[in-house]
CSV table of C-alpha atoms in Angstrom, one decimal:
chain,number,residue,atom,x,y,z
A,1,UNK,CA,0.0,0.0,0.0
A,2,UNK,CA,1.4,3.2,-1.0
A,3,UNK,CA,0.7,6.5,1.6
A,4,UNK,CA,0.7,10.4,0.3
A,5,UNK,CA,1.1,12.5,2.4
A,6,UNK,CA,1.3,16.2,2.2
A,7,UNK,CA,3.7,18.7,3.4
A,8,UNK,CA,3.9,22.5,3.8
A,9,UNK,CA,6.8,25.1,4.0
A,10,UNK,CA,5.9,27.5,6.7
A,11,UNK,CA,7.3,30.6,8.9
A,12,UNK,CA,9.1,28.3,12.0
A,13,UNK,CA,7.0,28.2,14.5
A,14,UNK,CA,9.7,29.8,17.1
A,15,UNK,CA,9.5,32.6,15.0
A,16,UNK,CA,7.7,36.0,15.5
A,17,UNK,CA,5.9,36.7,13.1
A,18,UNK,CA,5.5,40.7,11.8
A,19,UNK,CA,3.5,42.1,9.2
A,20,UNK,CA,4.5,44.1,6.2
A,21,UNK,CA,4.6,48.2,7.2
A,22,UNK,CA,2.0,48.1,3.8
A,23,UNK,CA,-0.5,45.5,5.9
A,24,UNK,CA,-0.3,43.5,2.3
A,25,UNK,CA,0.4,40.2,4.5
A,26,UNK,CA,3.1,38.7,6.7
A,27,UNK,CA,7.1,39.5,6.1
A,28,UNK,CA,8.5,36.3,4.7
A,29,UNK,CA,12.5,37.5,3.6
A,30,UNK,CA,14.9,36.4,5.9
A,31,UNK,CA,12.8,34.4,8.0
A,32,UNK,CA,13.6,31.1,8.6
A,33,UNK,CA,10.7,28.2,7.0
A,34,UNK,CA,10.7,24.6,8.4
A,35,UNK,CA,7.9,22.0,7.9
A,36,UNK,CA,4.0,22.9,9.1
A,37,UNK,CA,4.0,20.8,12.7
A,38,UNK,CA,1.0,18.8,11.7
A,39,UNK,CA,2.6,17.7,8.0
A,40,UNK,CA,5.9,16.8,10.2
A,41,UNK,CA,3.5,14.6,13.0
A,42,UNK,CA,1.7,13.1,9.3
A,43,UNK,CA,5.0,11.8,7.7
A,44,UNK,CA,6.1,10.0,11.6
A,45,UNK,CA,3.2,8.2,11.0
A,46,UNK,CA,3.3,7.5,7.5
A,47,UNK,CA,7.0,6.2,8.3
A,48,UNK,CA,5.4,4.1,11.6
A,49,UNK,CA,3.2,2.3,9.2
A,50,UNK,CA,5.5,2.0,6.6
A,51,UNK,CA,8.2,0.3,9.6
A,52,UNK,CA,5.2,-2.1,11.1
A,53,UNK,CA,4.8,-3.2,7.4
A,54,UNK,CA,1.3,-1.6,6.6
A,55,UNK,CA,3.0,0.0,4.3
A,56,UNK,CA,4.9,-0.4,1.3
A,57,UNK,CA,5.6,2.9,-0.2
A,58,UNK,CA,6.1,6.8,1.4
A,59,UNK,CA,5.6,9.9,-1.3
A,60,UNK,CA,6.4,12.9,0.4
A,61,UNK,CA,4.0,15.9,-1.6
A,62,UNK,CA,4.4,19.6,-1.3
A,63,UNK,CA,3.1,22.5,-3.0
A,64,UNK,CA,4.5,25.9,-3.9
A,65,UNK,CA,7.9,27.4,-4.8
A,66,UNK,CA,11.5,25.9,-5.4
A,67,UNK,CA,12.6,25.9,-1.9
A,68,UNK,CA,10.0,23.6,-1.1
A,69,UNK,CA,12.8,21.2,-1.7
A,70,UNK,CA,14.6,21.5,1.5
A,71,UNK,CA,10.8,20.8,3.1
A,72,UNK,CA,10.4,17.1,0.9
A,73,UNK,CA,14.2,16.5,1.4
A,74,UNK,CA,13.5,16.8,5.5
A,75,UNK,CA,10.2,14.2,5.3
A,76,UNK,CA,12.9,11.9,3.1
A,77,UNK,CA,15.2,12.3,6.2
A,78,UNK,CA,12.6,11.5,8.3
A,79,UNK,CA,12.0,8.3,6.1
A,80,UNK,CA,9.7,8.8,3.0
A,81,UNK,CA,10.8,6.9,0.1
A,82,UNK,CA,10.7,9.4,-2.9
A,83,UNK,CA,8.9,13.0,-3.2
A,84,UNK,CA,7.1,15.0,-5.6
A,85,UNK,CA,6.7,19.4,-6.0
A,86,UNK,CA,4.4,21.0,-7.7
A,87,UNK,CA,6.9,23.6,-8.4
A,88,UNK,CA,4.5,27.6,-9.0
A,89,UNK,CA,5.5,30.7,-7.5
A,90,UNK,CA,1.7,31.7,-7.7
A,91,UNK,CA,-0.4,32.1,-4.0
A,92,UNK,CA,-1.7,28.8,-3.3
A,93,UNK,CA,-4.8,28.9,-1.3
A,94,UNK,CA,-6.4,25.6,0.1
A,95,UNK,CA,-9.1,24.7,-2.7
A,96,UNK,CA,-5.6,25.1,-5.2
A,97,UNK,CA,-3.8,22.8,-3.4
A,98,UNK,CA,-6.5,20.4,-2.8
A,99,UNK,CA,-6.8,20.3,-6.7
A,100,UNK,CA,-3.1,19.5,-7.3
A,101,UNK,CA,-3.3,16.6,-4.7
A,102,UNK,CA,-6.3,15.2,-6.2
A,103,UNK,CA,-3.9,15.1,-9.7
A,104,UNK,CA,-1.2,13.3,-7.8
A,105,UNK,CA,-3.9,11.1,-6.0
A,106,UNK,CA,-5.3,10.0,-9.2
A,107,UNK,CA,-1.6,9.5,-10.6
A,108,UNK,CA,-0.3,7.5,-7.9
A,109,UNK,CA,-3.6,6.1,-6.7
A,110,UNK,CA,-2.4,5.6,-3.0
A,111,UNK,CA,-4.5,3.5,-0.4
A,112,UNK,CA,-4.3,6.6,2.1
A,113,UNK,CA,-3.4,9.7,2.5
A,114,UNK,CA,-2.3,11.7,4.9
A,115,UNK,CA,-2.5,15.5,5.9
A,116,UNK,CA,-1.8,17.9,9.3
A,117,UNK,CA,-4.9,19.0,10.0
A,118,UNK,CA,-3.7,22.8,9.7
A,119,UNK,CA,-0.9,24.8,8.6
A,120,UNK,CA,0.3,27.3,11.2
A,121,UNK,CA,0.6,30.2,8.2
A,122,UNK,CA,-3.4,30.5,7.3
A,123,UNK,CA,-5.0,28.2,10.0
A,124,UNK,CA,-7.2,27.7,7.1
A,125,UNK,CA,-8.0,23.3,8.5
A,126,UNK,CA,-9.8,23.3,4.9
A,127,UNK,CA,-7.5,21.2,2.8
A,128,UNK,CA,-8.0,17.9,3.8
A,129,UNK,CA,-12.0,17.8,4.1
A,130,UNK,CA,-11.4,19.7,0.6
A,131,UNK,CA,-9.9,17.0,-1.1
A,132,UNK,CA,-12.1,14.1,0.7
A,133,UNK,CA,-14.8,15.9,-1.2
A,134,UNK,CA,-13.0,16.1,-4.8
A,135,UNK,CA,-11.9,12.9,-4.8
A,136,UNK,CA,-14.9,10.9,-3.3
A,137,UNK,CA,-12.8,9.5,-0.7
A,138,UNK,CA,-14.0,8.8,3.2
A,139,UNK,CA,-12.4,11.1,5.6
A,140,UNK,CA,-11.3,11.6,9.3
A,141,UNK,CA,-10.3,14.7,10.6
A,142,UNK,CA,-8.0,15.5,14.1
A,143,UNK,CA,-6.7,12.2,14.5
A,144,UNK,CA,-4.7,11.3,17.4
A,145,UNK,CA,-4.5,7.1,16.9
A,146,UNK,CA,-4.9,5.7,13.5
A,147,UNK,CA,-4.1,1.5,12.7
A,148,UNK,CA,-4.7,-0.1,9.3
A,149,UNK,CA,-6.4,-3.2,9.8
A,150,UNK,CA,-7.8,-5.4,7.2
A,151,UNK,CA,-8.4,-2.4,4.3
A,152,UNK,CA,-10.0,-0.6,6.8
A,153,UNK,CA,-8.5,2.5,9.0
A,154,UNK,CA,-9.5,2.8,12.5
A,155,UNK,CA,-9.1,6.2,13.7
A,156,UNK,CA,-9.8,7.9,16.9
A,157,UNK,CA,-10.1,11.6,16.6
A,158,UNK,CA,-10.4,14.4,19.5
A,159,UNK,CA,-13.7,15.9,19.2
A,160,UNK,CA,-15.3,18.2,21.5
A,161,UNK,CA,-17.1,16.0,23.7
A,162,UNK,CA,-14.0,13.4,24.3
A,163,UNK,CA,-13.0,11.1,21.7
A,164,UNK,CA,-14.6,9.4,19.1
A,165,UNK,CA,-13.3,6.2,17.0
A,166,UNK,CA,-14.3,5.6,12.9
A,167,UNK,CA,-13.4,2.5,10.8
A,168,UNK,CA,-13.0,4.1,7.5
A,169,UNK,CA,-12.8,1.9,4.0
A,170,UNK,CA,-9.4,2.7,2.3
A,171,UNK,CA,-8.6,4.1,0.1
A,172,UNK,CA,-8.9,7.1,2.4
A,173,UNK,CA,-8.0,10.9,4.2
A,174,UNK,CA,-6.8,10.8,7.0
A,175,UNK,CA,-5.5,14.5,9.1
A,176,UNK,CA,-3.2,14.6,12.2
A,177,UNK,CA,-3.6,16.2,15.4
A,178,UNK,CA,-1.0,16.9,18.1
A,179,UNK,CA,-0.9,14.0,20.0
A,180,UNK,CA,-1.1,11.5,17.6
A,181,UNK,CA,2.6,10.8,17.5
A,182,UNK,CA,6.0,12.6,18.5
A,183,UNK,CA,8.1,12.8,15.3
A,184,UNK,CA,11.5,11.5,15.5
A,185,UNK,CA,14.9,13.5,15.6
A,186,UNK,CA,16.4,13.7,12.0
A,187,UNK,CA,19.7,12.0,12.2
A,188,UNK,CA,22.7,13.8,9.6
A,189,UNK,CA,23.2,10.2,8.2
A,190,UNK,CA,19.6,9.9,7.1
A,191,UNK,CA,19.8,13.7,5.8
A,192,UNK,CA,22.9,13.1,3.7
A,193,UNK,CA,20.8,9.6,2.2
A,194,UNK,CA,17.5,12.1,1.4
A,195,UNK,CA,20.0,14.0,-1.0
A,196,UNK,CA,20.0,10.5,-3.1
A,197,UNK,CA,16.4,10.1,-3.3
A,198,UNK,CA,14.1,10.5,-5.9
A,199,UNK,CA,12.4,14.1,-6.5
A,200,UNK,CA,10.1,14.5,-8.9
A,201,UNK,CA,9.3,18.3,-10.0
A,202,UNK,CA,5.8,18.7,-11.6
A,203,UNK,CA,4.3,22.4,-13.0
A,204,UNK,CA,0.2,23.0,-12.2
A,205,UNK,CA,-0.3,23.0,-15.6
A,206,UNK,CA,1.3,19.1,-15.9
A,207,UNK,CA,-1.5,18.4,-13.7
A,208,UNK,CA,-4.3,20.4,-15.7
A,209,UNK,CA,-5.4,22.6,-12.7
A,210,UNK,CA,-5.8,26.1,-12.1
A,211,UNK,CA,-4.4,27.4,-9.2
A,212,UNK,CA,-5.6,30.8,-10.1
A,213,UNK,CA,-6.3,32.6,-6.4
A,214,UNK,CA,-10.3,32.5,-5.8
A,215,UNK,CA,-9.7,34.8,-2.4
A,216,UNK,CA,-8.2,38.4,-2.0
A,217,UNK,CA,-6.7,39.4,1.0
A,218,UNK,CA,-7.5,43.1,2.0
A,219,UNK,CA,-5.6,43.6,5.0
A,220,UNK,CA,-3.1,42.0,7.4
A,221,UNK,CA,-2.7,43.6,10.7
A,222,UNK,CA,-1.3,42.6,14.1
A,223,UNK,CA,-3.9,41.9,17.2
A,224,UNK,CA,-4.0,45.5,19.2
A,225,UNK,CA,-1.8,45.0,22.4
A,226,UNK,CA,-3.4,43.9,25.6
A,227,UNK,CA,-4.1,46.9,27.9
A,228,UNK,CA,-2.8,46.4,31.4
A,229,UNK,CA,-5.3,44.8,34.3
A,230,UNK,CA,-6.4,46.7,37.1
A,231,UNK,CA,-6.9,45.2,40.7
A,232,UNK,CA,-10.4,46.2,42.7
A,233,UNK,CA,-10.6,46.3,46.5
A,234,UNK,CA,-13.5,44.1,46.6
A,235,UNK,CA,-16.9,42.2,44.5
A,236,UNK,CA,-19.1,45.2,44.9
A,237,UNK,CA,-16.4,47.5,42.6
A,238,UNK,CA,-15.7,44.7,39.9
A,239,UNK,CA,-19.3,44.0,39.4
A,240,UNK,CA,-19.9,47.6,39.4
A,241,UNK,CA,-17.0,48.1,36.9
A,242,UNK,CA,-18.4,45.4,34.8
A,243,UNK,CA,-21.4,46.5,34.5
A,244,UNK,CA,-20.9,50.2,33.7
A,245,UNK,CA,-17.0,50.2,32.5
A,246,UNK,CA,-16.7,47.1,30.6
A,247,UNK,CA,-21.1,46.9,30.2
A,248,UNK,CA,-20.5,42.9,29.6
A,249,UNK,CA,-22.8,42.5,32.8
């Protein structure tokens, strides 16, 4: 059984983030990108199923400009088997790239696929569920246990009221929460054996999608800094103050 799964070059997430002094969106140059979390947590497991024999075959995917590279040649690190860019320096937003992996999906035809559930950039939590839809596929979001079993995924996702477990037919999507897995430290011997692997460039146009923006971003600014907190001397004054001050009361 081959797995996809799908990774994104993002802002490190020990970086602090500024905006652009034109509010156009989020200063990029200079800043050091590593792998989205969530696609990072997706490949472990791909490799953990790979490693308990589930799986045959790992295809690291990822989406957007040439230095995407570095991103496919970490999840090869980590221990996917060969990669594949769709290399366009145009804004991808999430419907886009859910196009390009239903290309891929259809091209490599893999018994699952898997995708963080968010990237930390956009917080968008759209991509997956998007391509569930375009390529008829069952789904399960927020996973935080998954075993192959049979043709069949058991998954056990964190939903609001606890947990809840679905055995899903494969072929299938499947996107990662947090505690699904701690992803392993990437050893400079397993780098230096990524460089040797196979990656595959492809253009959007290869793949006969348009990745043509369908969103506009109007404005990016920063959250308005917290005000300091004031102390009252007893209940009577803060549910005075709350009521006429802060009128949430």
């Amino acid at each position: 059984m081959k797995v996809l799964v799908a990774v994104k070059r993002v802002v490190d997430y020990n970086v602090k983030v500024r905006v652009k002094s034109d509010n156009s969106g989020v200063d990029i140059a200079n800043v050091k990108m590593s792998m989205n979390p969530f696609d990072e947590i997706a490949v472990e497991e791909a490799v953990r199923l790979k490693e308990k024999g589930v799986a045959t075959e790992v295809i690291a995917v990822s989406c957007g400009v040439q230095q995407c590279q570095e991103t496919l040649r970490t999840a090869m690190a980590i221990g996917a088997d060969r990669a594949i860019l769709v290399q366009t320096d145009a804004e991808l937003q999430p419907l886009a790239v859910a196009k390009l992996l239903k290309a891929l999906v259809d091209k490599e035809q893999p018994g699952l696929i898997i995708l963080g559930k968010q990237a930390i950039d956009d917080d968008c939590n759209q991509t997956g569920q998007m391509l569930a839809a375009l390529a008829d596929l069952p789904q399960a979001t927020f996973a935080s246990k998954v075993e192959v079993v049979d043709g069949k995924a058991q998954v056990t996702r964190e939903v609001d009221g606890g947990l809840e477990t679905l055995s899903i037919s494969l072929p299938a999507i499947v996107t990662t929460d947090l505690r699904l897995n701690e992803p392993r430290y990437v050893t400079l011997p397993n780098i230096m054996k990524a460089k040797k692997k196979q990656l595959d460039t492809f253009k959007p146009e290869d793949l006969g999608v348009d990745v043509a923006p369908r969103l506009k971003t109007l404005k990016v600014s920063e959250p308005p800094k917290r005000s300091a907190g004031i102390k009252v001397p007893d209940v009577a004054t803060l549910v005075d103050k709350l009521k006429n001050e802060a009128k949430v009361i």
